[in-house]
XYZ file of C-alpha atoms in Angstrom:
594
model
C -71.432 9.011 -18.075
C -70.979 12.751 -17.726
C -69.130 12.386 -14.414
C -65.297 12.122 -14.306
C -63.936 8.614 -13.757
C -63.484 7.537 -10.170
C -60.057 6.340 -9.069
C -61.268 4.771 -5.826
C -64.631 3.155 -4.974
C -66.149 2.391 -1.597
C -68.112 -0.806 -0.855
C -71.281 1.308 -1.034
C -70.391 2.487 -4.510
C -69.689 -1.097 -5.567
C -73.119 -2.199 -4.336
C -74.735 0.722 -6.105
C -72.960 -0.190 -9.337
C -74.147 -3.787 -8.940
C -77.782 -2.587 -8.542
C -77.496 -0.362 -11.581
C -76.066 -3.247 -13.600
C -78.882 -5.488 -12.324
C -81.511 -2.965 -13.429
C -79.852 -2.763 -16.842
C -79.765 -6.568 -17.104
C -83.402 -6.729 -16.002
C -84.458 -4.234 -18.660
C -82.643 -6.118 -21.389
C -83.924 -9.480 -20.037
C -87.539 -8.302 -20.200
C -87.351 -8.178 -23.997
C -86.899 -11.962 -24.560
C -89.106 -12.758 -21.553
C -92.059 -10.807 -23.045
C -91.545 -11.054 -26.792
C -89.786 -14.374 -27.511
C -92.798 -16.722 -27.184
C -95.083 -14.700 -29.479
C -92.516 -13.648 -32.080
C -92.102 -15.408 -35.436
C -89.185 -17.836 -35.769
C -86.784 -15.376 -37.540
C -87.487 -12.734 -34.896
C -86.941 -15.296 -32.132
C -83.439 -16.026 -33.470
C -82.725 -12.289 -33.693
C -83.923 -11.740 -30.089
C -81.866 -14.700 -28.825
C -78.737 -13.542 -30.742
C -79.101 -10.023 -29.315
C -79.504 -11.432 -25.786
C -76.448 -13.679 -26.081
C -74.390 -10.789 -27.469
C -75.532 -8.493 -24.697
C -74.721 -11.179 -22.081
C -71.169 -11.540 -23.389
C -70.523 -7.827 -24.046
C -71.992 -6.623 -20.754
C -70.332 -9.344 -18.710
C -66.868 -8.576 -20.037
C -67.430 -4.808 -20.048
C -68.219 -4.937 -16.333
C -65.513 -7.465 -15.443
C -63.581 -4.826 -13.428
C -66.564 -4.782 -11.028
C -67.348 -8.504 -10.739
C -70.446 -7.955 -8.567
C -72.016 -5.749 -11.273
C -71.021 -8.159 -14.055
C -72.571 -11.173 -12.296
C -75.762 -9.240 -11.479
C -76.128 -8.115 -15.096
C -75.374 -11.543 -16.633
C -77.658 -13.480 -14.293
C -80.664 -11.180 -14.767
C -80.246 -10.918 -18.540
C -79.701 -14.667 -18.915
C -82.634 -15.302 -16.559
C -84.961 -13.116 -18.697
C -83.826 -14.978 -21.825
C -84.412 -18.319 -20.119
C -87.946 -17.238 -19.119
C -88.760 -16.466 -22.754
C -87.481 -19.903 -23.833
C -89.441 -21.676 -21.111
C -92.647 -19.996 -22.322
C -91.992 -21.387 -25.790
C -91.067 -24.936 -24.843
C -93.900 -26.280 -26.968
C -92.142 -25.091 -30.077
C -89.644 -27.523 -31.680
C -85.916 -26.983 -30.771
C -86.643 -24.651 -27.892
C -85.423 -27.098 -25.230
C -82.102 -27.410 -26.999
C -81.758 -23.620 -27.161
C -82.564 -23.441 -23.440
C -79.793 -25.896 -22.613
C -77.343 -23.993 -24.820
C -78.339 -20.684 -23.243
C -77.813 -21.993 -19.700
C -74.454 -23.475 -20.674
C -73.476 -20.239 -22.387
C -74.480 -18.196 -19.329
C -72.457 -20.441 -17.008
C -69.382 -20.173 -19.263
C -69.683 -16.365 -19.309
C -70.085 -16.273 -15.506
C -67.030 -18.522 -15.035
C -64.991 -16.442 -17.467
C -66.032 -13.232 -15.711
C -64.953 -14.632 -12.359
C -61.567 -15.810 -13.719
C -60.912 -12.497 -15.461
C -62.019 -10.548 -12.406
C -59.550 -12.456 -10.215
C -56.753 -11.918 -12.783
C -57.584 -8.238 -13.037
C -57.661 -7.932 -9.263
C -54.313 -9.670 -8.954
C -52.833 -7.327 -11.554
C -54.196 -4.311 -9.731
C -52.763 -5.612 -6.438
C -49.388 -6.240 -8.097
C -49.392 -2.740 -9.610
C -50.313 -1.256 -6.266
C -47.553 -3.243 -4.543
C -45.065 -2.208 -7.214
C -46.080 1.414 -6.786
C -45.672 1.046 -3.027
C -42.259 -0.545 -3.451
C -41.271 2.202 -5.862
C -42.271 4.795 -3.288
C -40.184 3.012 -0.635
C -37.207 2.752 -2.974
C -37.570 6.421 -3.834
C -37.641 7.365 -0.164
C -34.628 5.198 0.573
C -32.682 6.645 -2.361
C -33.488 10.198 -1.300
C -32.435 9.383 2.251
C -29.322 7.642 0.882
C -28.336 10.689 -1.155
C -29.092 13.160 1.614
C -27.336 11.390 4.479
C -24.314 9.629 2.926
C -21.344 10.622 0.825
C -22.548 8.359 -1.982
C -24.428 9.615 -5.027
C -26.214 8.167 -8.054
C -25.543 9.025 -11.673
C -26.599 7.967 -15.131
C -24.730 8.718 -18.338
C -26.008 8.343 -21.871
C -24.123 6.535 -24.582
C -22.903 9.955 -25.770
C -21.378 10.603 -22.328
C -23.833 13.288 -21.171
C -25.563 13.110 -17.803
C -29.108 11.759 -18.041
C -29.582 11.738 -14.276
C -27.477 13.033 -11.409
C -27.863 13.552 -7.682
C -28.017 17.011 -6.177
C -24.688 16.344 -4.473
C -23.111 15.501 -7.819
C -24.566 18.607 -9.473
C -23.275 20.834 -6.685
C -19.813 19.272 -6.716
C -19.484 19.658 -10.496
C -21.213 23.074 -10.585
C -23.518 21.454 -13.134
C -26.774 22.853 -14.477
C -28.721 20.747 -16.931
C -30.148 23.881 -18.553
C -26.758 25.619 -18.932
C -24.614 22.570 -19.779
C -26.909 20.053 -21.507
C -24.199 18.644 -23.775
C -21.275 18.413 -21.342
C -20.216 14.850 -20.507
C -19.224 13.474 -17.122
C -15.525 13.362 -18.057
C -15.571 16.981 -19.280
C -17.354 18.134 -16.115
C -14.740 16.484 -13.883
C -11.891 17.876 -16.003
C -13.423 21.364 -15.704
C -12.964 21.304 -11.901
C -9.155 21.127 -12.353
C -8.905 24.339 -14.387
C -6.762 26.863 -12.575
C -6.105 24.445 -9.686
C -2.684 23.110 -8.730
C -2.573 20.211 -6.294
C 0.378 18.218 -7.617
C -1.950 15.710 -9.320
C -2.188 15.110 -13.068
C -5.806 13.988 -13.622
C -5.334 13.102 -17.291
C -4.503 9.419 -16.753
C -7.457 8.907 -14.395
C -9.875 10.727 -16.729
C -8.564 8.708 -19.664
C -9.297 5.498 -17.753
C -12.850 6.703 -17.064
C -13.346 7.625 -20.725
C -12.147 4.208 -21.869
C -14.432 2.475 -19.352
C -17.488 4.439 -20.555
C -16.690 3.622 -24.166
C -16.530 -0.101 -23.402
C -19.254 -2.568 -22.595
C -17.994 -4.158 -19.365
C -19.037 -3.098 -15.838
C -16.361 -1.388 -13.765
C -15.972 -0.975 -10.018
C -14.229 1.536 -7.723
C -12.532 3.470 -10.514
C -10.629 6.322 -8.754
C -11.114 9.836 -10.143
C -9.612 13.076 -8.721
C -11.494 16.379 -8.797
C -11.310 19.767 -7.110
C -14.257 20.835 -4.936
C -14.160 24.125 -3.095
C -10.460 24.514 -3.828
C -9.600 21.155 -2.246
C -8.535 17.960 -3.956
C -11.082 15.191 -3.513
C -11.177 11.591 -4.726
C -14.237 9.709 -5.973
C -14.631 6.003 -6.660
C -17.093 5.337 -9.498
C -18.908 2.046 -10.024
C -21.268 1.431 -12.945
C -22.761 -1.125 -15.277
C -24.193 -0.741 -18.788
C -27.969 -0.641 -19.332
C -29.767 -0.951 -22.675
C -32.627 1.288 -23.677
C -35.988 -0.247 -24.569
C -35.240 -0.116 -28.296
C -31.967 -2.029 -27.656
C -30.122 0.409 -29.907
C -28.160 2.422 -27.342
C -26.216 1.550 -24.231
C -26.298 3.901 -21.251
C -24.412 3.712 -17.965
C -25.954 3.712 -14.533
C -23.866 3.747 -11.392
C -22.984 5.026 -7.968
C -20.126 7.148 -6.707
C -18.584 7.523 -3.278
C -16.172 10.060 -1.832
C -13.013 8.144 -0.854
C -10.816 11.142 0.010
C -10.157 9.999 3.575
C -9.480 6.454 2.411
C -7.135 7.753 -0.299
C -5.246 9.878 2.230
C -4.951 6.849 4.532
C -3.637 4.728 1.654
C -1.163 7.464 0.686
C 0.015 7.675 4.285
C 0.457 3.898 4.424
C 2.389 4.043 1.160
C 4.559 6.844 2.530
C 5.298 4.901 5.696
C 6.085 1.793 3.659
C 8.386 3.533 1.156
C 9.764 6.626 2.890
C 11.765 7.262 6.030
C 9.660 8.800 8.804
C 12.440 10.967 10.249
C 14.002 12.473 7.124
C 11.272 12.056 4.497
C 13.765 10.390 2.163
C 13.132 7.086 0.427
C 13.718 4.088 2.687
C 15.724 0.957 1.917
C 12.741 -0.883 0.390
C 11.855 1.955 -1.972
C 15.481 2.522 -2.896
C 16.044 -1.143 -3.741
C 12.888 -1.134 -5.872
C 14.103 1.918 -7.787
C 17.559 0.396 -8.155
C 15.971 -2.765 -9.525
C 14.105 -0.682 -12.099
C 17.373 0.991 -13.054
C 19.022 -2.410 -13.499
C 16.134 -3.500 -15.730
C 16.427 -0.347 -17.833
C 20.149 -0.860 -18.163
C 19.673 -4.428 -19.359
C 17.439 -2.942 -22.068
C 20.219 -0.541 -23.079
C 18.751 2.577 -21.454
C 22.010 3.825 -19.878
C 23.933 3.419 -16.637
C 23.973 5.024 -13.205
C 26.193 5.569 -10.203
C 25.376 4.236 -6.747
C 26.783 6.123 -3.770
C 26.752 4.659 -0.270
C 27.383 7.317 2.388
C 28.049 7.055 6.098
C 28.454 9.804 8.679
C 31.762 9.676 10.496
C 31.622 9.433 14.303
C 27.843 9.864 14.416
C 27.599 7.577 17.458
C 29.796 9.965 19.392
C 27.411 12.862 18.585
C 24.445 10.736 19.671
C 26.104 9.777 22.938
C 27.338 13.282 23.724
C 24.277 15.339 22.777
C 21.398 12.866 22.943
C 19.224 11.161 20.340
C 17.099 14.270 19.801
C 20.082 16.250 18.579
C 21.281 13.202 16.659
C 17.931 13.073 14.821
C 18.164 16.799 14.102
C 21.628 16.286 12.619
C 20.337 13.447 10.416
C 17.451 15.607 9.160
C 19.806 18.466 8.363
C 22.192 16.207 6.458
C 19.262 14.626 4.584
C 17.968 18.051 3.504
C 21.401 19.077 2.282
C 21.729 15.873 0.276
C 18.299 16.323 -1.307
C 19.228 19.882 -2.369
C 22.294 18.663 -4.286
C 20.619 16.095 -6.565
C 18.477 16.393 -9.674
C 14.804 15.447 -9.832
C 15.699 12.271 -11.734
C 18.097 11.136 -8.959
C 17.084 9.470 -5.704
C 18.325 9.990 -2.147
C 17.514 7.378 0.510
C 18.204 6.685 4.142
C 19.061 3.014 4.483
C 19.120 3.045 8.285
C 20.890 4.749 11.164
C 23.415 7.185 9.686
C 23.659 5.269 6.388
C 22.478 7.011 3.219
C 22.492 6.160 -0.467
C 22.225 8.219 -3.645
C 21.367 6.929 -7.118
C 22.715 9.234 -9.836
C 20.768 8.415 -12.970
C 22.894 8.460 -16.127
C 26.221 9.105 -14.351
C 28.888 6.903 -15.906
C 32.284 8.601 -15.501
C 34.501 8.843 -12.441
C 35.295 12.497 -13.070
C 31.611 13.414 -13.150
C 30.882 11.549 -9.912
C 34.043 12.904 -8.274
C 32.923 16.471 -8.974
C 29.485 15.705 -7.545
C 30.964 14.098 -4.407
C 33.216 17.103 -3.795
C 30.269 19.459 -4.142
C 28.183 17.235 -1.859
C 30.894 17.064 0.807
C 31.256 20.854 0.782
C 27.509 21.244 1.246
C 27.338 18.652 4.032
C 30.401 19.791 5.958
C 28.853 23.048 7.125
C 28.334 23.614 10.876
C 24.983 22.551 12.356
C 23.696 24.195 15.531
C 22.949 21.499 18.117
C 22.241 22.460 21.749
C 23.985 25.769 21.202
C 27.092 24.091 19.761
C 28.270 24.093 16.153
C 28.727 20.474 15.019
C 30.276 19.830 11.608
C 29.197 16.523 10.059
C 31.634 14.509 7.930
C 30.966 11.848 5.315
C 32.696 8.824 3.884
C 31.503 7.799 0.416
C 31.761 4.567 -1.560
C 30.845 4.500 -5.253
C 29.895 1.674 -7.625
C 28.801 2.001 -11.253
C 25.977 0.291 -13.109
C 26.621 -1.889 -15.115
C 30.423 -1.831 -14.816
C 30.484 -2.934 -11.160
C 27.382 -5.130 -11.295
C 23.950 -5.295 -12.875
C 22.009 -6.676 -9.913
C 20.754 -4.858 -6.839
C 22.577 -6.998 -4.276
C 25.857 -6.903 -6.186
C 25.778 -3.121 -6.597
C 24.939 -2.464 -2.947
C 27.621 -4.900 -1.828
C 30.280 -3.318 -4.016
C 29.347 0.225 -2.961
C 29.498 -0.928 0.682
C 32.965 -2.362 0.073
C 34.091 0.961 -1.361
C 32.614 2.737 1.676
C 34.436 0.330 3.999
C 37.657 1.091 2.148
C 37.044 4.837 2.560
C 36.614 4.428 6.316
C 39.687 2.214 6.569
C 41.748 4.923 4.889
C 40.912 7.499 7.530
C 37.284 8.514 6.966
C 36.132 11.584 5.074
C 37.221 9.854 1.852
C 35.600 9.068 -1.498
C 36.473 5.610 -2.816
C 35.465 3.968 -6.074
C 34.921 0.232 -6.136
C 37.617 -1.947 -7.624
C 37.850 -5.696 -8.054
C 40.713 -5.784 -5.545
C 38.304 -4.644 -2.834
C 36.055 -7.602 -3.564
C 39.027 -9.942 -3.463
C 40.167 -8.510 -0.125
C 36.640 -8.840 1.253
C 36.469 -12.500 0.260
C 39.897 -13.099 1.797
C 38.842 -11.319 4.978
C 35.771 -13.560 5.309
C 37.925 -16.609 4.665
C 40.454 -15.440 7.268
C 37.692 -14.915 9.810
C 36.396 -18.440 9.243
C 39.943 -19.763 9.568
C 40.594 -17.840 12.791
C 37.496 -19.335 14.422
C 39.068 -22.789 14.182
C 42.742 -21.806 14.423
C 42.891 -22.087 18.217
C 41.294 -25.531 18.304
C 43.490 -26.823 15.491
C 46.735 -25.506 17.037
C 47.603 -23.199 14.162
C 48.369 -20.253 16.459
C 51.683 -20.058 18.306
C 53.899 -17.494 20.001
C 57.273 -16.204 18.942
C 59.434 -14.303 21.443
C 61.475 -11.262 20.550
C 64.212 -10.193 22.997
C 64.236 -6.678 24.396
C 67.705 -5.233 24.957
C 68.782 -2.787 27.634
C 70.956 -0.431 25.607
C 72.968 0.970 28.514
C 74.070 -2.407 29.883
C 73.907 -4.399 26.674
C 71.969 -7.253 28.258
C 68.542 -8.776 27.629
C 65.872 -7.034 29.742
C 62.951 -9.153 28.696
C 60.953 -10.754 25.889
C 57.937 -9.652 23.863
C 55.353 -12.281 22.971
C 54.395 -12.098 19.285
C 51.405 -14.014 17.894
C 51.944 -16.001 14.712
C 49.511 -17.932 12.523
C 50.622 -20.750 10.274
C 47.448 -21.726 8.470
C 47.070 -24.988 6.615
C 44.958 -23.102 4.054
C 46.668 -19.697 3.793
C 50.184 -20.480 4.936
C 51.945 -17.920 7.153
C 49.568 -15.004 7.711
C 50.937 -11.671 8.881
C 49.611 -10.319 12.193
C 49.060 -7.006 10.420
C 46.448 -8.843 8.342
C 44.749 -11.212 10.753
C 44.738 -9.085 13.949
C 42.337 -6.446 12.461
C 40.133 -9.303 11.261
C 40.081 -10.793 14.757
C 39.222 -7.388 16.244
C 36.319 -6.758 13.848
C 34.985 -10.301 14.230
C 35.037 -10.122 18.057
C 37.569 -12.963 18.298
C 40.330 -10.869 19.850
C 39.100 -11.389 23.436
C 39.521 -15.161 23.359
C 42.746 -14.966 21.347
C 44.122 -12.243 23.627
C 43.539 -14.329 26.778
C 45.084 -17.359 25.078
C 48.204 -15.305 24.203
C 48.390 -13.927 27.738
C 48.211 -17.374 29.335
C 50.814 -18.897 26.979
C 53.136 -15.904 27.528
C 52.838 -16.115 31.326
C 53.574 -19.851 31.226
C 56.654 -19.177 29.106
C 57.754 -16.335 31.420
C 57.958 -18.818 34.343
C 60.726 -20.630 32.473
C 62.822 -17.478 32.064
C 65.742 -16.874 34.430
C 66.020 -14.034 36.909
C 63.832 -11.003 36.576
C 63.239 -10.972 32.836
C 59.946 -9.290 31.947
C 57.372 -10.730 29.506
C 55.661 -8.102 27.345
C 52.211 -8.835 25.893
C 50.255 -6.553 23.551
C 46.663 -5.651 24.433
C 44.204 -4.743 21.689
C 42.030 -1.668 22.105
C 39.012 -3.929 21.561
C 39.847 -5.914 24.717
C 39.110 -2.838 26.817
C 35.419 -3.153 25.882
C 35.352 -6.003 28.429
C 34.485 -4.584 31.857
C 36.094 -7.670 33.488
C 39.408 -7.341 31.638
C 41.474 -6.567 34.783
C 39.926 -9.503 36.667
C 40.667 -11.897 33.818
C 44.293 -10.721 33.454
C 44.996 -10.999 37.168
C 43.352 -14.451 37.252
C 45.679 -15.657 34.473
C 48.751 -14.273 36.284
C 47.736 -15.966 39.510
C 46.926 -19.256 37.777
C 50.329 -19.329 36.066
C 52.179 -18.384 39.288
C 53.935 -15.429 37.651
C 54.805 -12.400 39.818
C 52.739 -9.446 38.480
C 55.884 -7.315 38.233
C 57.294 -9.620 35.522
C 54.291 -8.947 33.218
C 54.258 -5.873 31.035
C 51.136 -4.950 29.036
C 51.745 -2.871 25.935
C 48.908 -0.585 24.833
C 48.560 1.950 22.025
C 47.375 5.549 22.318
C 44.107 4.602 20.564
C 43.035 3.020 23.877
C 42.450 6.521 25.222
C 39.923 7.244 22.484
C 37.587 4.803 24.208
C 35.571 5.510 27.357
C 38.444 7.146 29.236
C 37.073 6.678 32.767
C 36.624 2.922 32.360
C 39.969 2.535 30.597
C 41.825 4.480 33.291
C 40.105 2.501 36.037
C 41.262 -0.768 34.428
C 44.840 0.486 33.989
C 45.058 1.819 37.548
C 43.824 -1.480 38.953
C 46.456 -3.404 37.003
C 49.189 -0.985 38.108
C 48.149 -1.292 41.732
C 48.380 -5.077 41.383
C 52.011 -4.686 40.199
C 51.515 -5.248 36.473
C 53.667 -2.961 34.345
C 52.051 -0.754 31.653
C 53.937 0.428 28.593
C 52.852 2.683 25.713
C 53.670 1.072 22.376
């Protein structure tokens, strides 16, 4: 009894304990074996009661060592049984013997059951301890070799447990900062740091989550570690203390900085132009939609500017796409420098830009801005050693005066831009309802032209050409006329530009040429038939072949055909144009400048 308790026992020690228990049981069993038969009746009952008590107490006291318990119980019960057997001649002794044997068997069975239960509990505790050791090792390995970390926060918000990585990142010492909460520790990392991120909204979300009772997952939180902005994703669930009076939080965190940067880059690519860094069409339309929603709520109007660089294709063709991209970037930077932080500049595609002026509602205000913008843009840019001066055409539409939907506003600003280009480029035009009416008429005219040939609505009129010196007719000029069943008589000044823009002028031009050549065959003598050629027809590399084929098919001498061209033809690809004209001249066709 003086020795310290043993935590582990060998089989030898177990056997020794069983022998010691057997000796103890034998000593106690000798009392009833020697004294029971000769003792008076009251003493016999006392001896038997003491023996039964010692059987029960010793058996259950030694239940943790079942071998010792069984040895003790059997020897003590055996000694008691010997005493009863010696007194079988006394009345009632046989009954007591049967009761004693039954009692001893019950105690032995109970000891065995309790020993097995105790052994199972010990095995379960040992297995639990082993599992706890494994879990501890895994958690330590998890914290040491991954970017994840574990944390536990009390109901008051203070850290009850934190990983070393978390402590180092937050510069946290439990001894120095015992009362600081997780939110305060994260907020402390932002002091004196400027990374263009306002952490207040994220920290407020974390505070609200910790004050609630629902689990949360992947809650993003920014913090500054080592002077660099990092992002953590926190996941946690509430846990109740044993007294069920307070709710703590236990969770895991993971560094998602790389993932956040990847998401930001994806967002940038999805909403911003790669070349210029300006907002792209998708982002601009989204912002314009928000502006329309605010306006419907009475939050004020805005001005939408659609801008297009004049003759940008010529710069691209002459100096290459690299210099063209450099010019676009320069123009984009100049635009961005002229707007306020509340405004938005976007590149819609190619050399098309758009500007949303928040709160601008008067023409005079926008006109002043456009003039300032044009002055800033129209400064020379150095490209391949040459100074190139960019020029802009601008169309303007107002929200809500010119529309309160995204598509309507963009359409009306585009119409104003188209009007600016039609009036000679380098212009600023404000949308008017007449522009929309002209656009609808133009579309209707285009649809009508597509069927005019088949329905016989086009015809030729012939205007005589007089030779002033002799006073006689020198020839005729074929003039195209359109009598539409829908629009009536349409002026060539109106429908010819529509045909050119719609790409219909090639087919119409060949039709006019063939009808004019057929009519020229009916003319007397050497009268010449003049036919106008559109500048757009010279885009066809086979134009000379087609003209000569028509002349041959109609049987008209080439010298009796005169093609009238305008000086704008020479603004096209001059080499190809000159080659076409020279081939026609060599074939005998006359060329005149109209």
